[in-house]
């Protein structure tokens, strides 16, 4: 997968109140990804090339100091980029909170960011258990994901776990297995189920997704299910 090293950011969302809990933020959408999730609604970001340099992104942030609380690094997969750590360090120096949206495939980079105290919040995408992971993501990256999850469980950086559900790909039993997996590793708290948005342009052509899980009892005493979308 080729990256535009000189201009790694595909686009910037200048303002959001939805993507960082209780904070105003902007989003940097990094081009490129090492997964090809069938339901991905950002194919232009996954397959596309970046258009915005780090210098231009920093110029944008200078105009947002004292206006925004946080910067969300998303994509694509933001942690794939060679200079991601140094860039995040520069953004952190400006006084912004840092949130990372990640598929968990780069536990080494995630650990470096944690050790250097550069991140404040992580959203970790739990795609599926191994039996369906390769089919859904078109990758063999479950083990790195699991390492990232364990890493977060052993540190104090606040994080959430989230799963996008298309009814053709994941069912109640799958989610129950994922909840059981999380609980066995010691995770407790919120688990966000994101309904696939019908009508989206996706990597794979999929049928209509039905919201079959909302009336199902799939949470546990330790893990509370919250639905989005």
Coordinates of N, CA and C in Angstrom, one line a residue, residues 7 82 129 133-134 142 159 181 208 215:
X7 N 2.2 14.3 2.0 CA 0.8 14.8 2.3 C -0.1 13.6 2.7
X82 N 4.5 7.0 8.7 CA 5.9 6.9 9.3 C 6.1 8.1 10.3
X129 N -14.4 -11.8 15.7 CA -13.6 -12.8 16.2 C -12.8 -13.5 15.0
X133 N -12.9 -12.7 11.1 CA -12.1 -11.5 10.9 C -11.5 -11.3 9.5
X134 N -10.9 -12.4 9.0 CA -10.3 -12.3 7.7 C -11.3 -12.0 6.6
X142 N -5.7 -10.1 13.2 CA -6.4 -10.3 14.5 C -5.4 -10.2 15.6
X159 N -10.2 4.4 27.0 CA -10.5 3.9 25.7 C -11.9 3.3 25.6
X181 N -15.3 -12.6 24.8 CA -13.9 -12.4 24.6 C -13.4 -11.2 25.4
X208 N -29.1 -4.7 2.2 CA -29.7 -3.9 3.3 C -29.4 -4.5 4.6
X215 N -33.0 -5.1 20.3 CA -34.0 -5.7 21.3 C -33.4 -7.0 21.9

